PDB file of C-alpha atoms and ligand atoms in Angstrom:
ATOM      1  CA  SER Y1281     -13.478   0.040 -12.514  1.00  0.00           C
ATOM      2  CA  LEU Y1282     -12.937   0.626  -8.834  1.00  0.00           C
ATOM      3  CA  GLN Y1283     -13.256  -3.090  -8.332  1.00  0.00           C
ATOM      4  CA  SER Y1284     -10.722  -4.154 -10.944  1.00  0.00           C
ATOM      5  CA  SER Y1285      -7.844  -6.111  -9.544  1.00  0.00           C
ATOM      6  CA  THR Y1286      -4.399  -7.492 -10.165  1.00  0.00           C
ATOM      7  CA  THR Y1287      -3.742 -11.195  -9.677  1.00  0.00           C
ATOM      8  CA  LEU Y1288      -0.865 -11.832  -7.292  1.00  0.00           C
ATOM      9  CA  HIS Y1289       1.570 -14.653  -8.089  1.00  0.00           C
ATOM     10  CA  ASN Y1290      -0.341 -17.021  -5.799  1.00  0.00           C
ATOM     11  CA  GLY Y1291      -3.611 -16.360  -7.662  1.00  0.00           C
ATOM     12  CA  VAL Y1292      -5.158 -14.042  -5.063  1.00  0.00           C
ATOM     13  CA  LYS Y1293      -6.869 -10.988  -6.525  1.00  0.00           C
ATOM     14  CA  MET Y1294      -5.946  -7.595  -5.082  1.00  0.00           C
ATOM     15  CA  PRO Y1295      -7.764  -4.380  -6.060  1.00  0.00           C
ATOM     16  CA  TRP Y1296      -5.642  -1.865  -7.973  1.00  0.00           C
ATOM     17  CA  PHE Y1297      -7.155   0.900  -5.854  1.00  0.00           C
ATOM     18  CA  GLY Y1298      -7.765   1.294  -2.139  1.00  0.00           C
ATOM     19  CA  LEU Y1299      -7.817   3.598   0.874  1.00  0.00           C
ATOM     20  CA  GLY Y1300      -4.752   4.303   3.019  1.00  0.00           C
ATOM     21  CA  VAL Y1301      -5.341   5.196   6.664  1.00  0.00           C
ATOM     22  CA  TYR Y1302      -1.931   6.370   7.911  1.00  0.00           C
ATOM     23  CA  LYS Y1303      -2.409   9.093  10.546  1.00  0.00           C
ATOM     24  CA  VAL Y1304      -6.170   8.665  10.529  1.00  0.00           C
ATOM     25  CA  PRO Y1305      -7.104   8.889  14.225  1.00  0.00           C
ATOM     26  CA  GLU Y1306      -8.667   5.841  15.897  1.00  0.00           C
ATOM     27  CA  GLY Y1307     -12.319   6.431  16.766  1.00  0.00           C
ATOM     28  CA  GLU Y1308     -14.921   8.471  14.907  1.00  0.00           C
ATOM     29  CA  VAL Y1309     -12.584   9.783  12.172  1.00  0.00           C
ATOM     30  CA  ALA Y1310     -11.221   6.393  11.133  1.00  0.00           C
ATOM     31  CA  LEU Y1311     -14.619   4.736  11.520  1.00  0.00           C
ATOM     32  CA  GLU Y1312     -16.437   7.299   9.384  1.00  0.00           C
ATOM     33  CA  SER Y1313     -13.800   7.654   6.669  1.00  0.00           C
ATOM     34  CA  VAL Y1314     -13.482   3.908   6.127  1.00  0.00           C
ATOM     35  CA  LYS Y1315     -17.269   3.575   6.058  1.00  0.00           C
ATOM     36  CA  MET Y1316     -17.530   6.440   3.538  1.00  0.00           C
ATOM     37  CA  ALA Y1317     -14.915   4.785   1.350  1.00  0.00           C
ATOM     38  CA  ILE Y1318     -16.597   1.390   1.384  1.00  0.00           C
ATOM     39  CA  LYS Y1319     -19.909   3.076   0.630  1.00  0.00           C
ATOM     40  CA  ALA Y1320     -18.226   4.818  -2.311  1.00  0.00           C
ATOM     41  CA  GLY Y1321     -17.165   1.415  -3.646  1.00  0.00           C
ATOM     42  CA  TYR Y1322     -13.662   1.005  -2.195  1.00  0.00           C
ATOM     43  CA  LYS Y1323     -12.877  -2.665  -1.575  1.00  0.00           C
ATOM     44  CA  SER Y1324      -9.333  -2.365  -0.259  1.00  0.00           C
ATOM     45  CA  ILE Y1325      -8.136  -0.808   3.005  1.00  0.00           C
ATOM     46  CA  ASP Y1326      -4.470  -0.410   3.989  1.00  0.00           C
ATOM     47  CA  THR Y1327      -3.712  -0.145   7.699  1.00  0.00           C
ATOM     48  CA  ALA Y1328      -0.845  -1.157   9.996  1.00  0.00           C
ATOM     49  CA  ALA Y1329      -0.268  -1.919  13.647  1.00  0.00           C
ATOM     50  CA  LEU Y1330       1.689   1.365  13.745  1.00  0.00           C
ATOM     51  CA  TYR Y1331      -1.344   3.414  12.717  1.00  0.00           C
ATOM     52  CA  GLU Y1332      -3.201   2.446  15.891  1.00  0.00           C
ATOM     53  CA  ASN Y1333      -6.556   2.449  14.129  1.00  0.00           C
ATOM     54  CA  GLU Y1334      -7.117  -1.250  13.415  1.00  0.00           C
ATOM     55  CA  GLU Y1335     -10.066  -1.372  15.829  1.00  0.00           C
ATOM     56  CA  SER Y1336     -11.889   1.412  14.011  1.00  0.00           C
ATOM     57  CA  VAL Y1337     -11.076  -0.110  10.626  1.00  0.00           C
ATOM     58  CA  GLY Y1338     -12.494  -3.414  11.852  1.00  0.00           C
ATOM     59  CA  GLN Y1339     -15.610  -1.745  13.192  1.00  0.00           C
ATOM     60  CA  ALA Y1340     -16.124   0.079   9.884  1.00  0.00           C
ATOM     61  CA  ILE Y1341     -15.831  -3.212   8.009  1.00  0.00           C
ATOM     62  CA  LYS Y1342     -18.515  -4.735  10.220  1.00  0.00           C
ATOM     63  CA  GLU Y1343     -20.820  -1.740  10.010  1.00  0.00           C
ATOM     64  CA  SER Y1344     -20.380  -1.449   6.231  1.00  0.00           C
ATOM     65  CA  GLY Y1345     -22.557  -4.484   5.661  1.00  0.00           C
ATOM     66  CA  VAL Y1346     -20.294  -5.563   2.798  1.00  0.00           C
ATOM     67  CA  PRO Y1347     -19.462  -9.271   3.021  1.00  0.00           C
ATOM     68  CA  ARG Y1348     -15.951  -9.821   4.371  1.00  0.00           C
ATOM     69  CA  GLU Y1349     -14.894 -11.862   1.345  1.00  0.00           C
ATOM     70  CA  GLU Y1350     -15.570  -8.906  -0.973  1.00  0.00           C
ATOM     71  CA  LEU Y1351     -13.030  -6.767   0.882  1.00  0.00           C
ATOM     72  CA  PHE Y1352      -9.243  -6.793   0.769  1.00  0.00           C
ATOM     73  CA  ILE Y1353      -7.670  -5.879   4.097  1.00  0.00           C
ATOM     74  CA  THR Y1354      -3.956  -5.208   4.512  1.00  0.00           C
ATOM     75  CA  THR Y1355      -2.100  -4.718   7.777  1.00  0.00           C
ATOM     76  CA  LYS Y1356       1.584  -4.674   8.685  1.00  0.00           C
ATOM     77  CA  VAL Y1357       3.877  -5.825  11.463  1.00  0.00           C
ATOM     78  CA  TRP Y1358       5.821  -3.030  13.151  1.00  0.00           C
ATOM     79  CA  ASN Y1359       9.616  -2.885  13.565  1.00  0.00           C
ATOM     80  CA  GLU Y1360       9.579  -3.354  17.333  1.00  0.00           C
ATOM     81  CA  ASP Y1361       7.962  -6.759  16.900  1.00  0.00           C
ATOM     82  CA  LEU Y1362      10.712  -7.763  14.469  1.00  0.00           C
ATOM     83  CA  ARG Y1363      13.331  -6.678  17.004  1.00  0.00           C
ATOM     84  CA  ASN Y1364      11.537  -8.502  19.843  1.00  0.00           C
ATOM     85  CA  ASN Y1365      10.903 -11.657  17.811  1.00  0.00           C
ATOM     86  CA  SER Y1366       7.201 -11.239  18.519  1.00  0.00           C
ATOM     87  CA  VAL Y1367       5.832 -11.228  14.966  1.00  0.00           C
ATOM     88  CA  GLU Y1368       3.306 -13.991  15.552  1.00  0.00           C
ATOM     89  CA  GLU Y1369       1.971 -12.294  18.704  1.00  0.00           C
ATOM     90  CA  ALA Y1370       1.751  -9.016  16.787  1.00  0.00           C
ATOM     91  CA  PHE Y1371      -0.277 -10.742  14.089  1.00  0.00           C
ATOM     92  CA  GLU Y1372      -2.676 -12.146  16.701  1.00  0.00           C
ATOM     93  CA  THR Y1373      -3.091  -8.675  18.178  1.00  0.00           C
ATOM     94  CA  SER Y1374      -3.816  -7.120  14.775  1.00  0.00           C
ATOM     95  CA  LEU Y1375      -6.402  -9.807  13.971  1.00  0.00           C
ATOM     96  CA  ARG Y1376      -8.075  -9.336  17.327  1.00  0.00           C
ATOM     97  CA  LYS Y1377      -8.196  -5.545  16.949  1.00  0.00           C
ATOM     98  CA  LEU Y1378      -9.556  -5.828  13.418  1.00  0.00           C
ATOM     99  CA  GLY Y1379     -12.094  -8.373  14.618  1.00  0.00           C
ATOM    100  CA  LEU Y1380     -11.238 -10.590  11.646  1.00  0.00           C
ATOM    101  CA  ASP Y1381     -10.219 -14.208  11.345  1.00  0.00           C
ATOM    102  CA  TYR Y1382      -7.850 -13.569   8.431  1.00  0.00           C
ATOM    103  CA  VAL Y1383      -6.264 -10.675   6.581  1.00  0.00           C
ATOM    104  CA  ASP Y1384      -5.829 -10.551   2.826  1.00  0.00           C
ATOM    105  CA  LEU Y1385      -2.287  -9.222   2.933  1.00  0.00           C
ATOM    106  CA  TYR Y1386       0.226  -9.095   5.769  1.00  0.00           C
ATOM    107  CA  LEU Y1387       3.356  -7.011   5.240  1.00  0.00           C
ATOM    108  CA  ILE Y1388       6.711  -6.560   6.938  1.00  0.00           C
ATOM    109  CA  HIS Y1389       6.535  -2.784   7.414  1.00  0.00           C
ATOM    110  CA  TRP Y1390      10.276  -1.988   7.154  1.00  0.00           C
ATOM    111  CA  PRO Y1391      13.381  -4.074   6.383  1.00  0.00           C
ATOM    112  CA  VAL Y1392      14.793  -4.093   9.919  1.00  0.00           C
ATOM    113  CA  LYS Y1393      18.394  -5.182   9.547  1.00  0.00           C
ATOM    114  CA  ASP Y1394      19.245  -8.702  10.752  1.00  0.00           C
ATOM    115  CA  LYS Y1395      15.579  -9.263  11.570  1.00  0.00           C
ATOM    116  CA  TYR Y1396      13.470  -9.340   8.444  1.00  0.00           C
ATOM    117  CA  LYS Y1397      14.486 -12.843   7.347  1.00  0.00           C
ATOM    118  CA  ASP Y1398      13.315 -14.367  10.641  1.00  0.00           C
ATOM    119  CA  ALA Y1399      10.130 -12.332  10.381  1.00  0.00           C
ATOM    120  CA  TRP Y1400       9.560 -13.672   6.874  1.00  0.00           C
ATOM    121  CA  LYS Y1401       9.680 -17.249   8.198  1.00  0.00           C
ATOM    122  CA  VAL Y1402       6.818 -16.346  10.553  1.00  0.00           C
ATOM    123  CA  LEU Y1403       4.812 -14.802   7.705  1.00  0.00           C
ATOM    124  CA  GLU Y1404       5.371 -17.961   5.657  1.00  0.00           C
ATOM    125  CA  LYS Y1405       4.047 -20.018   8.572  1.00  0.00           C
ATOM    126  CA  LEU Y1406       0.936 -17.810   8.847  1.00  0.00           C
ATOM    127  CA  TYR Y1407       0.432 -18.170   5.107  1.00  0.00           C
ATOM    128  CA  LYS Y1408       0.727 -21.952   5.204  1.00  0.00           C
ATOM    129  CA  GLU Y1409      -1.772 -22.005   8.066  1.00  0.00           C
ATOM    130  CA  LYS Y1410      -4.122 -19.969   5.845  1.00  0.00           C
ATOM    131  CA  ARG Y1411      -4.415 -17.178   8.390  1.00  0.00           C
ATOM    132  CA  VAL Y1412      -3.355 -14.687   5.707  1.00  0.00           C
ATOM    133  CA  ARG Y1413      -4.261 -14.938   2.038  1.00  0.00           C
ATOM    134  CA  SER Y1414      -1.018 -13.362   0.905  1.00  0.00           C
ATOM    135  CA  ILE Y1415       2.226 -12.035   2.356  1.00  0.00           C
ATOM    136  CA  GLY Y1416       4.604  -9.330   1.321  1.00  0.00           C
ATOM    137  CA  VAL Y1417       7.081  -6.649   2.251  1.00  0.00           C
ATOM    138  CA  SER Y1418       7.200  -2.889   2.431  1.00  0.00           C
ATOM    139  CA  ASN Y1419      10.056  -0.454   1.909  1.00  0.00           C
ATOM    140  CA  PHE Y1420      12.284  -3.183   0.482  1.00  0.00           C
ATOM    141  CA  ASN Y1421      14.943  -2.214  -2.028  1.00  0.00           C
ATOM    142  CA  ILE Y1422      16.218  -4.727  -4.583  1.00  0.00           C
ATOM    143  CA  HIS Y1423      19.052  -5.882  -2.324  1.00  0.00           C
ATOM    144  CA  HIS Y1424      16.641  -6.512   0.568  1.00  0.00           C
ATOM    145  CA  ILE Y1425      14.450  -8.680  -1.660  1.00  0.00           C
ATOM    146  CA  GLU Y1426      17.464 -10.569  -3.018  1.00  0.00           C
ATOM    147  CA  ASP Y1427      18.665 -11.205   0.518  1.00  0.00           C
ATOM    148  CA  LEU Y1428      15.188 -12.322   1.598  1.00  0.00           C
ATOM    149  CA  MET Y1429      14.965 -14.718  -1.327  1.00  0.00           C
ATOM    150  CA  SER Y1430      18.110 -16.479  -0.130  1.00  0.00           C
ATOM    151  CA  VAL Y1431      16.036 -17.954   2.707  1.00  0.00           C
ATOM    152  CA  ALA Y1432      12.475 -17.642   1.431  1.00  0.00           C
ATOM    153  CA  GLU Y1433      10.340 -20.616   0.459  1.00  0.00           C
ATOM    154  CA  ILE Y1434       7.601 -18.259  -0.666  1.00  0.00           C
ATOM    155  CA  LYS Y1435       8.335 -15.186  -2.714  1.00  0.00           C
ATOM    156  CA  PRO Y1436       6.702 -11.968  -1.461  1.00  0.00           C
ATOM    157  CA  MET Y1437       3.533 -11.253  -3.395  1.00  0.00           C
ATOM    158  CA  VAL Y1438       3.693  -7.477  -2.881  1.00  0.00           C
ATOM    159  CA  ASN Y1439       6.261  -4.761  -2.181  1.00  0.00           C
ATOM    160  CA  GLN Y1440       4.692  -1.532  -0.912  1.00  0.00           C
ATOM    161  CA  VAL Y1441       7.055   1.425  -1.309  1.00  0.00           C
ATOM    162  CA  GLU Y1442       7.094   5.206  -1.493  1.00  0.00           C
ATOM    163  CA  LEU Y1443       6.188   5.906  -5.097  1.00  0.00           C
ATOM    164  CA  HIS Y1444       4.926   9.066  -6.803  1.00  0.00           C
ATOM    165  CA  PRO Y1445       5.907  11.146  -9.825  1.00  0.00           C
ATOM    166  CA  LEU Y1446       8.930  12.683  -8.061  1.00  0.00           C
ATOM    167  CA  HIS Y1447      10.102   9.240  -6.926  1.00  0.00           C
ATOM    168  CA  SER Y1448       8.809   6.806  -9.472  1.00  0.00           C
ATOM    169  CA  GLN Y1449      11.225   3.951  -8.735  1.00  0.00           C
ATOM    170  CA  PRO Y1450      11.852   2.707 -12.303  1.00  0.00           C
ATOM    171  CA  GLU Y1451      14.555   0.137 -11.404  1.00  0.00           C
ATOM    172  CA  LEU Y1452      12.645  -1.336  -8.482  1.00  0.00           C
ATOM    173  CA  ARG Y1453       9.453  -1.546 -10.559  1.00  0.00           C
ATOM    174  CA  ASP Y1454      11.318  -3.321 -13.340  1.00  0.00           C
ATOM    175  CA  TYR Y1455      12.884  -5.757 -10.926  1.00  0.00           C
ATOM    176  CA  CYS Y1456       9.610  -6.523  -9.155  1.00  0.00           C
ATOM    177  CA  LYS Y1457       7.812  -7.037 -12.449  1.00  0.00           C
ATOM    178  CA  LYS Y1458      10.410  -9.633 -13.482  1.00  0.00           C
ATOM    179  CA  GLN Y1459      10.001 -11.334 -10.096  1.00  0.00           C
ATOM    180  CA  GLN Y1460       6.181 -11.242 -10.278  1.00  0.00           C
ATOM    181  CA  ILE Y1461       6.093  -9.125  -7.124  1.00  0.00           C
ATOM    182  CA  GLN Y1462       3.261  -6.606  -7.322  1.00  0.00           C
ATOM    183  CA  ILE Y1463       4.371  -3.021  -6.645  1.00  0.00           C
ATOM    184  CA  GLU Y1464       2.128  -0.896  -4.454  1.00  0.00           C
ATOM    185  CA  ALA Y1465       2.566   2.864  -4.004  1.00  0.00           C
ATOM    186  CA  TRP Y1466       2.514   4.559  -0.643  1.00  0.00           C
ATOM    187  CA  ALA Y1467       2.255   8.357  -0.549  1.00  0.00           C
ATOM    188  CA  PRO Y1468       0.969   8.218  -4.130  1.00  0.00           C
ATOM    189  CA  LEU Y1469       0.081  11.919  -3.837  1.00  0.00           C
ATOM    190  CA  GLY Y1470       3.415  12.753  -2.223  1.00  0.00           C
ATOM    191  CA  GLN Y1471       1.425  13.180   0.993  1.00  0.00           C
ATOM    192  CA  GLY Y1472      -0.366  16.088  -0.646  1.00  0.00           C
ATOM    193  CA  ARG Y1473       2.811  17.892  -1.720  1.00  0.00           C
ATOM    194  CA  LEU Y1474       2.482  17.246  -5.463  1.00  0.00           C
ATOM    195  CA  LEU Y1475      -0.901  18.809  -5.920  1.00  0.00           C
ATOM    196  CA  ASP Y1476       0.263  22.126  -7.363  1.00  0.00           C
ATOM    197  CA  HIS Y1477       2.807  20.824  -9.845  1.00  0.00           C
ATOM    198  CA  PRO Y1478       2.571  22.820 -13.120  1.00  0.00           C
ATOM    199  CA  VAL Y1479       3.193  19.871 -15.460  1.00  0.00           C
ATOM    200  CA  LEU Y1480       0.565  17.812 -13.661  1.00  0.00           C
ATOM    201  CA  GLN Y1481      -1.805  20.787 -13.640  1.00  0.00           C
ATOM    202  CA  GLU Y1482      -1.573  21.138 -17.395  1.00  0.00           C
ATOM    203  CA  ILE Y1483      -2.323  17.457 -17.954  1.00  0.00           C
ATOM    204  CA  ALA Y1484      -5.171  17.584 -15.430  1.00  0.00           C
ATOM    205  CA  SER Y1485      -6.784  20.608 -17.091  1.00  0.00           C
ATOM    206  CA  GLY Y1486      -6.639  18.842 -20.439  1.00  0.00           C
ATOM    207  CA  HIS Y1487      -8.713  15.983 -19.027  1.00  0.00           C
ATOM    208  CA  HIS Y1488     -10.962  18.111 -16.777  1.00  0.00           C
ATOM    209  CA  LYS Y1489      -9.610  16.137 -13.843  1.00  0.00           C
ATOM    210  CA  SER Y1490      -7.729  17.068 -10.671  1.00  0.00           C
ATOM    211  CA  ILE Y1491      -4.001  16.563 -10.201  1.00  0.00           C
ATOM    212  CA  ALA Y1492      -4.755  13.866  -7.634  1.00  0.00           C
ATOM    213  CA  GLN Y1493      -6.848  11.999 -10.203  1.00  0.00           C
ATOM    214  CA  VAL Y1494      -4.115  12.291 -12.838  1.00  0.00           C
ATOM    215  CA  ILE Y1495      -1.476  10.870 -10.505  1.00  0.00           C
ATOM    216  CA  LEU Y1496      -3.711   7.988  -9.423  1.00  0.00           C
ATOM    217  CA  ARG Y1497      -4.608   7.241 -13.048  1.00  0.00           C
ATOM    218  CA  TRP Y1498      -0.878   7.247 -13.879  1.00  0.00           C
ATOM    219  CA  ASP Y1499      -0.451   4.587 -11.160  1.00  0.00           C
ATOM    220  CA  ILE Y1500      -3.195   2.408 -12.600  1.00  0.00           C
ATOM    221  CA  GLN Y1501      -1.885   2.667 -16.172  1.00  0.00           C
ATOM    222  CA  ASN Y1502       1.584   1.771 -14.865  1.00  0.00           C
ATOM    223  CA  GLU Y1503       0.163  -1.322 -13.128  1.00  0.00           C
ATOM    224  CA  ILE Y1504       0.937   0.079  -9.691  1.00  0.00           C
ATOM    225  CA  VAL Y1505      -1.507  -0.659  -6.863  1.00  0.00           C
ATOM    226  CA  THR Y1506      -2.390   2.671  -5.247  1.00  0.00           C
ATOM    227  CA  ILE Y1507      -3.887   3.581  -1.859  1.00  0.00           C
ATOM    228  CA  PRO Y1508      -4.402   7.347  -1.468  1.00  0.00           C
ATOM    229  CA  LYS Y1509      -5.410   8.575   1.969  1.00  0.00           C
ATOM    230  CA  SER Y1510      -8.175  11.038   2.697  1.00  0.00           C
ATOM    231  CA  ILE Y1511     -10.687  11.497   5.485  1.00  0.00           C
ATOM    232  CA  ARG Y1512     -12.918  13.905   3.520  1.00  0.00           C
ATOM    233  CA  GLU Y1513     -15.893  12.485   1.715  1.00  0.00           C
ATOM    234  CA  SER Y1514     -15.444  14.710  -1.366  1.00  0.00           C
ATOM    235  CA  ARG Y1515     -11.802  13.680  -1.796  1.00  0.00           C
ATOM    236  CA  ILE Y1516     -12.492  10.022  -1.068  1.00  0.00           C
ATOM    237  CA  LYS Y1517     -14.940  10.089  -3.971  1.00  0.00           C
ATOM    238  CA  GLU Y1518     -12.719  12.253  -6.174  1.00  0.00           C
ATOM    239  CA  ASN Y1519      -9.729   9.940  -5.744  1.00  0.00           C
ATOM    240  CA  ALA Y1520     -11.784   6.935  -6.807  1.00  0.00           C
ATOM    241  CA  ASN Y1521     -13.180   8.650  -9.873  1.00  0.00           C
ATOM    242  CA  ILE Y1522     -10.317   7.720 -12.199  1.00  0.00           C
ATOM    243  CA  PHE Y1523     -11.786   4.951 -14.308  1.00  0.00           C
ATOM    244  CA  ASP Y1524     -13.534   7.132 -16.888  1.00  0.00           C
ATOM    245  CA  PHE Y1525     -10.518   8.634 -18.650  1.00  0.00           C
ATOM    246  CA  THR Y1526      -7.181   7.545 -20.100  1.00  0.00           C
ATOM    247  CA  LEU Y1527      -3.845   9.331 -20.062  1.00  0.00           C
ATOM    248  CA  SER Y1528      -2.208   9.394 -23.481  1.00  0.00           C
ATOM    249  CA  SER Y1529       1.275   7.980 -23.940  1.00  0.00           C
ATOM    250  CA  SER Y1530       2.565  11.533 -24.167  1.00  0.00           C
ATOM    251  CA  ASP Y1531       0.882  12.384 -20.825  1.00  0.00           C
ATOM    252  CA  MET Y1532       2.429   9.255 -19.333  1.00  0.00           C
ATOM    253  CA  GLU Y1533       5.888  10.171 -20.632  1.00  0.00           C
ATOM    254  CA  LYS Y1534       5.627  13.700 -19.273  1.00  0.00           C
ATOM    255  CA  ILE Y1535       4.812  12.331 -15.826  1.00  0.00           C
ATOM    256  CA  ASN Y1536       7.513   9.669 -16.056  1.00  0.00           C
ATOM    257  CA  ALA Y1537      10.003  12.456 -16.801  1.00  0.00           C
ATOM    258  CA  LEU Y1538       9.288  14.158 -13.460  1.00  0.00           C
ATOM    259  CA  ASN Y1539      11.230  11.545 -11.509  1.00  0.00           C
ATOM    260  CA  GLU Y1540      14.029  13.040  -9.435  1.00  0.00           C
ATOM    261  CA  ASN Y1541      14.394  10.304  -6.803  1.00  0.00           C
ATOM    262  CA  GLN Y1542      12.945  12.639  -4.223  1.00  0.00           C
ATOM    263  CA  ARG Y1543      11.658  10.939  -1.113  1.00  0.00           C
ATOM    264  CA  PHE Y1544       9.314  12.539   1.397  1.00  0.00           C
ATOM    265  CA  GLY Y1545       9.603   9.584   3.755  1.00  0.00           C
ATOM    266  CA  ALA Y1546      12.539   7.679   5.226  1.00  0.00           C
ATOM    267  CA  ASP Y1547      15.192   5.888   3.206  1.00  0.00           C
ATOM    268  CA  PRO Y1548      14.909   2.088   3.601  1.00  0.00           C
ATOM    269  CA  ASP Y1549      18.709   1.871   3.763  1.00  0.00           C
ATOM    270  CA  ASN Y1550      18.953   4.418   6.521  1.00  0.00           C
ATOM    271  CA  PHE Y1551      16.054   4.666   8.956  1.00  0.00           C
ATOM    272  CA  ASN Y1552      16.103   4.674  12.716  1.00  0.00           C
ATOM    273  CA  PHE Y1553      12.678   3.695  13.942  1.00  0.00           C
TER     274      PHE Y1553
HETATM  275  P1  NAD B2044      -0.911  10.330   0.249  1.00  0.00           P
HETATM  276  O1  NAD B2044       0.077  10.558  -0.828  1.00  0.00           O
HETATM  277  O2  NAD B2044      -2.014   9.378   0.049  1.00  0.00           O
HETATM  278  O3  NAD B2044      -1.460  11.769   0.626  1.00  0.00           O
HETATM  279  C1  NAD B2044      -2.518  11.936   1.533  1.00  0.00           C
HETATM  280  C2  NAD B2044      -2.794  13.422   1.749  1.00  0.00           C
HETATM  281  O4  NAD B2044      -3.031  14.062   0.508  1.00  0.00           O
HETATM  282  C3  NAD B2044      -4.055  13.637   2.557  1.00  0.00           C
HETATM  283  O5  NAD B2044      -3.750  13.688   3.929  1.00  0.00           O
HETATM  284  C4  NAD B2044      -4.570  14.963   2.043  1.00  0.00           C
HETATM  285  O6  NAD B2044      -3.925  15.986   2.734  1.00  0.00           O
HETATM  286  C5  NAD B2044      -4.105  14.956   0.625  1.00  0.00           C
HETATM  287  N1  NAD B2044      -5.153  14.567  -0.344  1.00  0.00           N
HETATM  288  C6  NAD B2044      -5.671  13.323  -0.556  1.00  0.00           C
HETATM  289  N2  NAD B2044      -6.547  13.352  -1.568  1.00  0.00           N
HETATM  290  C7  NAD B2044      -6.594  14.618  -2.010  1.00  0.00           C
HETATM  291  C8  NAD B2044      -7.307  15.269  -3.031  1.00  0.00           C
HETATM  292  N3  NAD B2044      -8.141  14.602  -3.829  1.00  0.00           N
HETATM  293  N4  NAD B2044      -7.112  16.600  -3.206  1.00  0.00           N
HETATM  294  C9  NAD B2044      -6.269  17.287  -2.412  1.00  0.00           C
HETATM  295  N5  NAD B2044      -5.556  16.719  -1.434  1.00  0.00           N
HETATM  296  C10 NAD B2044      -5.714  15.401  -1.227  1.00  0.00           C
HETATM  297  O7  NAD B2044      -0.057   9.984   1.561  1.00  0.00           O
HETATM  298  P2  NAD B2044      -0.045   8.817   2.638  1.00  0.00           P
HETATM  299  O8  NAD B2044      -1.266   8.810   3.446  1.00  0.00           O
HETATM  300  O9  NAD B2044       1.222   8.940   3.380  1.00  0.00           O
HETATM  301  O10 NAD B2044       0.036   7.472   1.770  1.00  0.00           O
HETATM  302  C11 NAD B2044      -1.088   6.694   1.448  1.00  0.00           C
HETATM  303  C12 NAD B2044      -1.146   5.442   2.282  1.00  0.00           C
HETATM  304  O11 NAD B2044       0.022   4.649   2.094  1.00  0.00           O
HETATM  305  C13 NAD B2044      -1.148   5.693   3.800  1.00  0.00           C
HETATM  306  O12 NAD B2044      -2.360   6.187   4.266  1.00  0.00           O
HETATM  307  C14 NAD B2044      -0.779   4.336   4.296  1.00  0.00           C
HETATM  308  O13 NAD B2044      -1.888   3.452   4.231  1.00  0.00           O
HETATM  309  C15 NAD B2044       0.295   3.942   3.295  1.00  0.00           C
HETATM  310  N6  NAD B2044       1.654   4.267   3.767  1.00  0.00           N
HETATM  311  C16 NAD B2044       2.525   3.246   3.969  1.00  0.00           C
HETATM  312  C17 NAD B2044       3.807   3.490   4.411  1.00  0.00           C
HETATM  313  C18 NAD B2044       4.752   2.345   4.604  1.00  0.00           C
HETATM  314  O14 NAD B2044       5.823   2.547   5.171  1.00  0.00           O
HETATM  315  N7  NAD B2044       4.417   1.157   4.161  1.00  0.00           N
HETATM  316  C19 NAD B2044       4.229   4.804   4.667  1.00  0.00           C
HETATM  317  C20 NAD B2044       3.325   5.847   4.457  1.00  0.00           C
HETATM  318  C21 NAD B2044       2.056   5.568   4.001  1.00  0.00           C
END
């Protein structure tokens, strides 16, 4: 169901499914879409300092009437705060904007060279102080994780990366599974660019589902946490309606075969922001 969850390596439960709010404007749009999602049964919201909508997300959480402990809130520290050695201050700012006294998951947004290991030490401190229930990374390749582990006392619980049928990250998923690091997909729908794919369309028609639903179901069956973004009520509901059908192993293999290592976002080994 929408509420089903994976257990992270520290025992914390994280929903398999949630709402992403990248590029959702602060104010009415973010407030209303997060409220609609929570009303539709979403328990997990993925924001970031970068998205500049933490205040609206926090307000939506309050107005939802759902007890805080039933929700799973993720935010992320932005690159500039890694470069400025201001990760702890950034965390305080995010908490204040969200109006929360803890977050469920705090992520390093990008593996800023020569900076992410120091940042990890701060996240470990926040974790030990119980100000975050779990800590993780985003956009980390295998070599970044290996490098991080050379100094880490606590292994990341999650790695959130670009992951969709055209970039399905088989090696990284394998590696993270062995390390008990939960993989989470960003741009699960390829930011909307996969929604006319003929192979996906054929599978979708066979199940009387949409392409978006097929992709998100493929995530769930692959044990990938997924956080599609939408601000439209109909799509917010549609995206969550993926727990009443099962893709066959032949469907799964057809989707697996679409991988062509095609990114829509930046390359973690070569980004300049
Ligand atoms: P996505 O793959 O979730 O695509 C979202 C877009 O797809 C929407 O804007 C809409 O145009 C379209 N869409 C959504 N549902 C649809 C439906 N049912 N039918 C038709 N079209 C539909 O892309 P995303 O927002 O980039 O990724 C999801 C979330 O991942 C983000 O909101 C954010 O929370 C997170 N993210 C993280 C990073 C990172 O660096 N860690 C980067 C990008 C995104």
